[in-house]
Amino acid sequence: MVVNHGVPEALQEAVMEACKELYSLPREEMAEYIAAGPKDPIRIGTGLFYSDVDDAVCRRDYVKMIAHPEFYCPAKPANLREITMEYSIRTRELLLELMQAIFKSLELDSGRISEALNLESCFQILVGNNYPPYAGSNQVMGISAHSDHGLLTLLFQNGVDGLEVKHNGQWLLAKPLPGSLFIITGDQLEIVSNGRYKAVVHRALVLGEQTRMSFVSMIGPCLDAIVEPVPELAWSAPQGMEFRGIKYRDYMEHQQSSRINKKAALDIVRVQHNILTSQGSPNNSTEAASAGYSHTN
Ligand SMILES: O=C(O)CCC(=O)C(=O)O
Ligand SMILES: [Fe+2]
């Protein structure tokens, strides 16, 4: 959670109000975005989805829009563009500042890493989620367990709880401090930090009788950046490199094209250290691992 973040409460409220208007538009007004695919810059989804990750029915309306390096926004409601653009700028600045603090915490040269990830052209996406109460089975969920593919996600909700995070094998309900925003670490941060920061597995439940709304602003590296562990962090780690490099765009496409269980998308880049040598004994050395690592998927 982050407090004293400088994102005005009035702006957060305006974002929620504009989203409410968007979700209540007639379906025809959203048809173009409902028909959009995962690669399109604006996508709207609505209704019931079955999730085999949690063996549960998910009930969620959402709007996803790319906000950086280019900004996209549905044409209606009329004030959505101005409000979400302002929100994307404020939260991007905040998230980039937090990234600098994270690099510092790892004793890294933040300028060098920001350049390697080309954070000036960072990818940013905004997601509005709407979870109406559901009268049917109590198995209904909002969004099933997953990790976010970027570096950092910032999230706030409309005062209705439902976000859960997995911690030490247990699901914990996240309760915000007054005025705070949630920060969720993502897959690219786990890769860059060679596992020093773990991507947080989270989900949203539908609890009680009130509609829950959340709004997400996520940043990742530039889509064309090759994301790999910072060498200093790999040298100093007992296992060496935990992940191989991958272009962020390819990672994201992989994560979105397959049915990913929790944070299994990371397995595509995870170095397998227990590789059998020609003598048939496991060899844990970094050299062996990086010369012949294998990956699943
Ligand atoms: O609504 C929430 O609290 C979670 C949303 C979320 O995890 C997402 O949009 O990626
Ligand atoms: Fe998420």
Short mmCIF file of C-alpha atoms and ligand atoms in Angstrom, two decimals:
data_model
loop_
_atom_site.label_atom_id
_atom_site.label_comp_id
_atom_site.label_asym_id
_atom_site.label_seq_id
_atom_site.Cartn_x
_atom_site.Cartn_y
_atom_site.Cartn_z
CA MET A 1 0.00 0.00 0.00
CA VAL A 2 1.15 3.52 -0.65
CA VAL A 3 -0.03 6.60 1.26
CA ASN A 4 0.71 10.30 0.69
CA HIS A 5 0.89 9.43 -3.00
CA GLY A 6 -0.33 12.76 -4.35
CA VAL A 7 -3.07 11.26 -6.57
CA PRO A 8 -6.07 13.46 -5.70
CA GLU A 9 -9.07 11.70 -4.22
CA ALA A 10 -11.35 13.80 -6.44
CA LEU A 11 -9.57 12.40 -9.49
CA GLN A 12 -10.04 8.83 -8.23
CA GLU A 13 -13.74 9.51 -7.67
CA ALA A 14 -14.07 11.04 -11.14
CA VAL A 15 -12.45 7.92 -12.65
CA MET A 16 -14.98 5.68 -10.87
CA GLU A 17 -17.93 7.86 -11.90
CA ALA A 18 -16.84 7.89 -15.55
CA CYS A 19 -16.45 4.08 -15.45
CA LYS A 20 -19.93 3.71 -13.99
CA GLU A 21 -21.29 5.71 -16.90
CA LEU A 22 -19.33 3.59 -19.34
CA TYR A 23 -20.68 0.29 -17.93
CA SER A 24 -24.23 1.59 -18.14
CA LEU A 25 -24.03 2.52 -21.83
CA PRO A 26 -26.24 0.47 -24.17
CA ARG A 27 -24.38 -2.57 -25.52
CA GLU A 28 -24.50 -1.23 -29.11
CA GLU A 29 -22.35 1.71 -28.04
CA MET A 30 -19.66 -0.70 -26.85
CA ALA A 31 -19.98 -3.33 -29.63
CA GLU A 32 -16.74 -2.36 -31.36
CA TYR A 33 -14.76 -2.78 -28.12
CA ILE A 34 -16.58 -5.94 -27.04
CA ALA A 35 -15.58 -7.55 -30.36
CA ALA A 36 -11.92 -6.51 -29.86
CA GLY A 37 -9.15 -9.07 -29.30
CA PRO A 38 -6.32 -9.08 -26.71
CA LYS A 39 -3.99 -7.15 -29.06
CA ASP A 40 -6.44 -4.30 -29.61
CA PRO A 41 -5.75 -1.09 -27.65
CA ILE A 42 -9.26 -0.89 -26.20
CA ARG A 43 -11.27 -3.90 -25.08
CA ILE A 44 -14.47 -4.27 -23.15
CA GLY A 45 -15.62 -7.56 -21.65
CA THR A 46 -18.85 -8.21 -19.91
CA GLY A 47 -20.65 -11.13 -18.39
CA LEU A 48 -19.87 -14.55 -16.98
CA PHE A 49 -16.62 -16.39 -17.60
CA TYR A 50 -15.66 -19.87 -16.42
CA SER A 51 -12.20 -20.07 -14.88
CA ASP A 52 -10.59 -23.49 -14.68
CA VAL A 53 -7.83 -22.04 -12.49
CA ASP A 54 -10.23 -21.76 -9.56
CA ASP A 55 -12.99 -23.99 -10.96
CA ALA A 56 -15.33 -21.08 -10.48
CA VAL A 57 -17.62 -18.86 -12.47
CA CYS A 58 -16.33 -15.30 -12.71
CA ARG A 59 -18.73 -12.39 -13.07
CA ARG A 60 -16.95 -9.25 -14.19
CA ASP A 61 -17.33 -6.34 -16.56
CA TYR A 62 -14.10 -4.67 -17.57
CA VAL A 63 -12.60 -2.04 -19.79
CA LYS A 64 -8.92 -2.26 -20.72
CA MET A 65 -7.14 0.54 -22.48
CA ILE A 66 -3.55 1.18 -23.40
CA ALA A 67 -2.44 4.52 -21.95
CA HIS A 68 1.25 4.71 -22.92
CA PRO A 69 3.31 5.16 -25.11
CA GLU A 70 0.09 6.01 -26.98
CA PHE A 71 -3.14 6.85 -25.23
CA TYR A 72 -6.39 5.15 -26.26
CA CYS A 73 -9.83 5.60 -24.76
CA PRO A 74 -13.43 4.72 -25.67
CA ALA A 75 -15.23 7.70 -27.24
CA LYS A 76 -18.02 7.66 -24.64
CA PRO A 77 -18.74 8.87 -22.03
CA ALA A 78 -17.45 12.23 -23.21
CA ASN A 79 -15.41 13.04 -20.09
CA LEU A 80 -13.71 9.63 -19.87
CA ARG A 81 -10.75 10.65 -22.02
CA GLU A 82 -9.74 13.73 -20.06
CA ILE A 83 -10.15 12.05 -16.68
CA THR A 84 -8.35 8.82 -17.49
CA MET A 85 -5.55 10.64 -19.31
CA GLU A 86 -4.90 12.77 -16.23
CA TYR A 87 -5.08 9.67 -14.03
CA SER A 88 -2.68 7.75 -16.30
CA ILE A 89 -0.10 10.58 -16.16
CA ARG A 90 -0.29 10.94 -12.36
CA THR A 91 -0.10 7.21 -11.71
CA ARG A 92 2.64 6.63 -14.28
CA GLU A 93 4.81 9.22 -12.54
CA LEU A 94 4.10 7.59 -9.19
CA LEU A 95 4.82 4.07 -10.42
CA LEU A 96 8.06 5.15 -12.12
CA GLU A 97 9.13 6.83 -8.88
CA LEU A 98 8.40 3.61 -7.00
CA MET A 99 10.48 1.71 -9.55
CA GLN A 100 13.42 4.04 -8.82
CA ALA A 101 13.00 3.31 -5.10
CA ILE A 102 12.92 -0.43 -5.81
CA PHE A 103 16.14 -0.24 -7.87
CA LYS A 104 17.73 1.69 -5.01
CA SER A 105 16.58 -0.96 -2.52
CA LEU A 106 18.46 -3.48 -4.66
CA GLU A 107 21.53 -1.19 -4.70
CA LEU A 108 21.31 -0.83 -8.47
CA ASP A 109 22.09 2.10 -10.73
CA SER A 110 18.49 3.09 -11.46
CA GLY A 111 19.47 5.19 -14.50
CA ARG A 112 21.13 2.23 -16.18
CA ILE A 113 18.26 -0.20 -15.51
CA SER A 114 15.62 2.36 -16.57
CA GLU A 115 17.51 2.75 -19.82
CA ALA A 116 17.81 -1.00 -20.37
CA LEU A 117 14.04 -1.37 -19.87
CA ASN A 118 13.44 1.87 -21.81
CA LEU A 119 11.07 3.13 -19.14
CA GLU A 120 10.65 6.42 -20.98
CA SER A 121 8.57 4.42 -23.46
CA CYS A 122 7.10 2.22 -20.77
CA PHE A 123 3.95 0.28 -21.54
CA GLN A 124 1.00 1.34 -19.42
CA ILE A 125 -2.47 -0.10 -19.31
CA LEU A 126 -5.56 1.02 -17.42
CA VAL A 127 -8.25 -1.48 -16.42
CA GLY A 128 -11.61 -0.68 -14.91
CA ASN A 129 -13.34 -3.64 -13.24
CA ASN A 130 -16.97 -3.87 -12.21
CA TYR A 131 -18.26 -6.78 -10.10
CA PRO A 132 -22.01 -6.69 -9.48
CA PRO A 133 -23.37 -8.83 -6.65
CA TYR A 134 -24.52 -12.22 -7.83
CA ALA A 135 -27.67 -13.85 -6.56
CA GLY A 136 -26.87 -17.36 -7.84
CA SER A 137 -24.30 -19.87 -6.60
CA ASN A 138 -21.91 -18.69 -3.90
CA GLN A 139 -19.07 -20.08 -6.05
CA VAL A 140 -19.04 -16.90 -8.11
CA MET A 141 -15.78 -14.96 -8.22
CA GLY A 142 -14.69 -11.65 -9.66
CA ILE A 143 -11.33 -12.50 -11.20
CA SER A 144 -9.45 -15.75 -10.68
CA ALA A 145 -5.96 -16.16 -9.21
CA HIS A 146 -3.26 -14.62 -11.39
CA SER A 147 -0.21 -12.41 -11.34
CA ASP A 148 0.03 -9.25 -13.44
CA HIS A 149 2.49 -9.40 -16.34
CA GLY A 150 4.07 -5.95 -15.87
CA LEU A 151 6.45 -4.41 -13.36
CA LEU A 152 4.04 -2.73 -10.93
CA THR A 153 0.28 -2.39 -10.66
CA LEU A 154 -1.53 0.30 -8.74
CA LEU A 155 -5.12 -0.42 -7.71
CA PHE A 156 -7.91 1.32 -5.86
CA GLN A 157 -11.47 0.22 -5.17
CA ASN A 158 -14.82 1.87 -4.46
CA GLY A 159 -14.81 1.10 -0.74
CA VAL A 160 -16.03 -2.47 -1.22
CA ASP A 161 -13.49 -5.17 -0.24
CA GLY A 162 -12.80 -8.24 -2.35
CA LEU A 163 -9.11 -8.20 -3.35
CA GLU A 164 -7.22 -11.16 -1.92
CA VAL A 165 -3.48 -11.78 -2.06
CA LYS A 166 -1.71 -15.10 -1.60
CA HIS A 167 0.82 -14.95 1.20
CA ASN A 168 2.66 -17.99 2.60
CA GLY A 169 0.14 -20.28 0.91
CA GLN A 170 -2.89 -18.49 2.39
CA TRP A 171 -5.39 -16.11 0.88
CA LEU A 172 -5.54 -12.80 2.76
CA LEU A 173 -8.19 -10.16 2.21
CA ALA A 174 -6.50 -6.84 1.39
CA LYS A 175 -7.97 -3.98 3.41
CA PRO A 176 -6.80 -0.54 2.37
CA LEU A 177 -5.67 2.10 4.86
CA PRO A 178 -7.71 5.30 4.46
CA GLY A 179 -6.58 7.17 1.35
CA SER A 180 -4.09 4.49 0.35
CA LEU A 181 -3.56 2.79 -3.00
CA PHE A 182 -2.62 -0.87 -3.41
CA ILE A 183 0.64 -1.72 -5.14
CA ILE A 184 1.01 -5.19 -6.65
CA THR A 185 4.37 -6.48 -7.90
CA GLY A 186 4.30 -8.12 -11.33
CA ASP A 187 6.11 -10.79 -13.36
CA GLN A 188 8.60 -8.44 -15.08
CA LEU A 189 9.79 -7.20 -11.69
CA GLU A 190 10.36 -10.79 -10.57
CA ILE A 191 12.43 -11.40 -13.73
CA VAL A 192 14.48 -8.17 -13.55
CA SER A 193 15.19 -8.60 -9.84
CA ASN A 194 16.12 -12.27 -10.38
CA GLY A 195 13.39 -13.28 -7.93
CA ARG A 196 14.28 -10.80 -5.17
CA TYR A 197 10.83 -9.25 -5.65
CA LYS A 198 8.13 -11.87 -6.20
CA ALA A 199 5.10 -11.29 -8.41
CA VAL A 200 2.08 -11.37 -6.11
CA VAL A 201 -0.69 -13.86 -6.89
CA HIS A 202 -4.04 -12.19 -6.33
CA ARG A 203 -7.73 -12.56 -7.12
CA ALA A 204 -10.97 -10.69 -6.55
CA LEU A 205 -13.96 -12.15 -4.74
CA VAL A 206 -17.54 -11.02 -4.96
CA LEU A 207 -18.65 -10.58 -1.37
CA GLY A 208 -21.91 -9.26 -0.02
CA GLU A 209 -24.61 -7.31 -1.77
CA GLN A 210 -22.80 -4.24 -3.02
CA THR A 211 -21.30 -3.75 -6.46
CA ARG A 212 -17.54 -3.67 -6.23
CA MET A 213 -15.47 -1.56 -8.60
CA SER A 214 -11.72 -1.42 -8.92
CA PHE A 215 -9.42 0.56 -11.17
CA VAL A 216 -5.97 -0.59 -12.17
CA SER A 217 -3.00 1.29 -13.61
CA MET A 218 -0.14 -1.01 -14.56
CA ILE A 219 3.27 -0.20 -15.97
CA GLY A 220 5.72 -2.51 -17.68
CA PRO A 221 8.96 -2.02 -19.58
CA CYS A 222 8.91 -0.82 -23.20
CA LEU A 223 7.21 -3.57 -25.23
CA ASP A 224 10.38 -4.04 -27.30
CA ALA A 225 12.76 -4.27 -24.34
CA ILE A 226 14.40 -7.61 -23.62
CA VAL A 227 13.68 -8.28 -19.97
CA GLU A 228 16.26 -10.31 -18.07
CA PRO A 229 17.72 -10.44 -14.57
CA VAL A 230 20.12 -7.61 -13.74
CA PRO A 231 23.56 -9.33 -13.96
CA GLU A 232 24.74 -8.15 -10.49
CA LEU A 233 21.70 -9.78 -8.91
CA ALA A 234 22.31 -13.04 -10.75
CA TRP A 235 26.03 -13.13 -9.82
CA SER A 236 25.28 -12.69 -6.15
CA ALA A 237 22.46 -15.26 -6.08
CA PRO A 238 23.22 -18.83 -4.96
CA GLN A 239 21.47 -20.29 -8.00
CA GLY A 240 22.72 -17.69 -10.48
CA MET A 241 20.28 -16.66 -13.20
CA GLU A 242 16.72 -17.56 -12.27
CA PHE A 243 15.24 -16.45 -15.60
CA ARG A 244 16.36 -16.14 -19.20
CA GLY A 245 15.68 -12.98 -21.17
CA ILE A 246 12.50 -12.42 -23.16
CA LYS A 247 11.03 -9.54 -25.09
CA TYR A 248 8.23 -8.08 -22.98
CA ARG A 249 5.85 -8.10 -25.95
CA ASP A 250 6.44 -11.85 -26.43
CA TYR A 251 5.93 -12.53 -22.73
CA MET A 252 2.66 -10.64 -22.70
CA GLU A 253 1.41 -12.40 -25.80
CA HIS A 254 2.27 -15.77 -24.27
CA GLN A 255 0.49 -14.91 -21.04
CA GLN A 256 -2.61 -13.73 -22.84
CA SER A 257 -2.78 -16.50 -25.42
CA SER A 258 -2.82 -19.45 -23.04
CA ARG A 259 -4.88 -20.35 -20.03
CA ILE A 260 -2.36 -19.51 -17.40
CA ASN A 261 -2.64 -20.98 -13.93
CA LYS A 262 -1.72 -18.36 -11.31
CA LYS A 263 1.84 -17.27 -12.21
CA ALA A 264 2.74 -20.17 -14.47
CA ALA A 265 3.52 -17.77 -17.34
CA LEU A 266 6.88 -17.19 -15.63
CA ASP A 267 7.76 -20.85 -16.29
CA ILE A 268 8.41 -20.01 -19.93
CA VAL A 269 11.51 -18.08 -18.82
CA ARG A 270 12.41 -19.88 -15.61
CA VAL A 271 15.86 -21.50 -15.65
CA GLN A 272 15.74 -25.16 -14.57
CA HIS A 273 18.77 -25.65 -12.34
CA ASN A 274 18.62 -29.38 -11.72
CA ILE A 275 19.98 -30.47 -15.06
CA LEU A 276 21.42 -33.98 -15.30
CA THR A 277 25.09 -34.05 -16.34
CA SER A 278 26.47 -36.80 -18.60
CA GLN A 279 27.34 -38.72 -15.39
CA GLY A 280 23.69 -38.57 -14.46
CA SER A 281 24.06 -36.42 -11.33
CA PRO A 282 22.27 -33.13 -10.85
CA ASN A 283 24.45 -30.12 -11.43
CA ASN A 284 23.45 -26.86 -9.87
CA SER A 285 26.15 -24.63 -11.27
CA THR A 286 25.16 -21.42 -13.00
CA GLU A 287 27.41 -22.26 -15.90
CA ALA A 288 25.68 -25.54 -16.57
CA ALA A 289 22.31 -23.95 -16.12
CA SER A 290 22.88 -21.02 -18.43
CA ALA A 291 24.58 -23.18 -21.06
CA GLY A 292 21.78 -25.69 -21.21
CA TYR A 293 18.74 -24.46 -19.41
CA SER A 294 15.41 -25.81 -20.37
CA HIS A 295 12.03 -24.28 -19.99
CA THR A 296 8.51 -25.54 -19.91
CA ASN A 297 5.55 -24.58 -22.15
O1 LIG B 1 -10.43 -6.01 -8.82
C1 LIG B 1 -9.43 -6.34 -8.21
O2 LIG B 1 -9.26 -6.11 -7.02
C2 LIG B 1 -8.34 -7.09 -8.94
C3 LIG B 1 -8.23 -6.72 -10.39
C4 LIG B 1 -7.03 -7.33 -11.03
O3 LIG B 1 -6.32 -8.09 -10.46
C5 LIG B 1 -6.68 -6.99 -12.43
O4 LIG B 1 -7.45 -6.27 -13.10
O5 LIG B 1 -5.61 -7.46 -12.89
FE FE B 2 -4.40 -8.36 -11.44
#
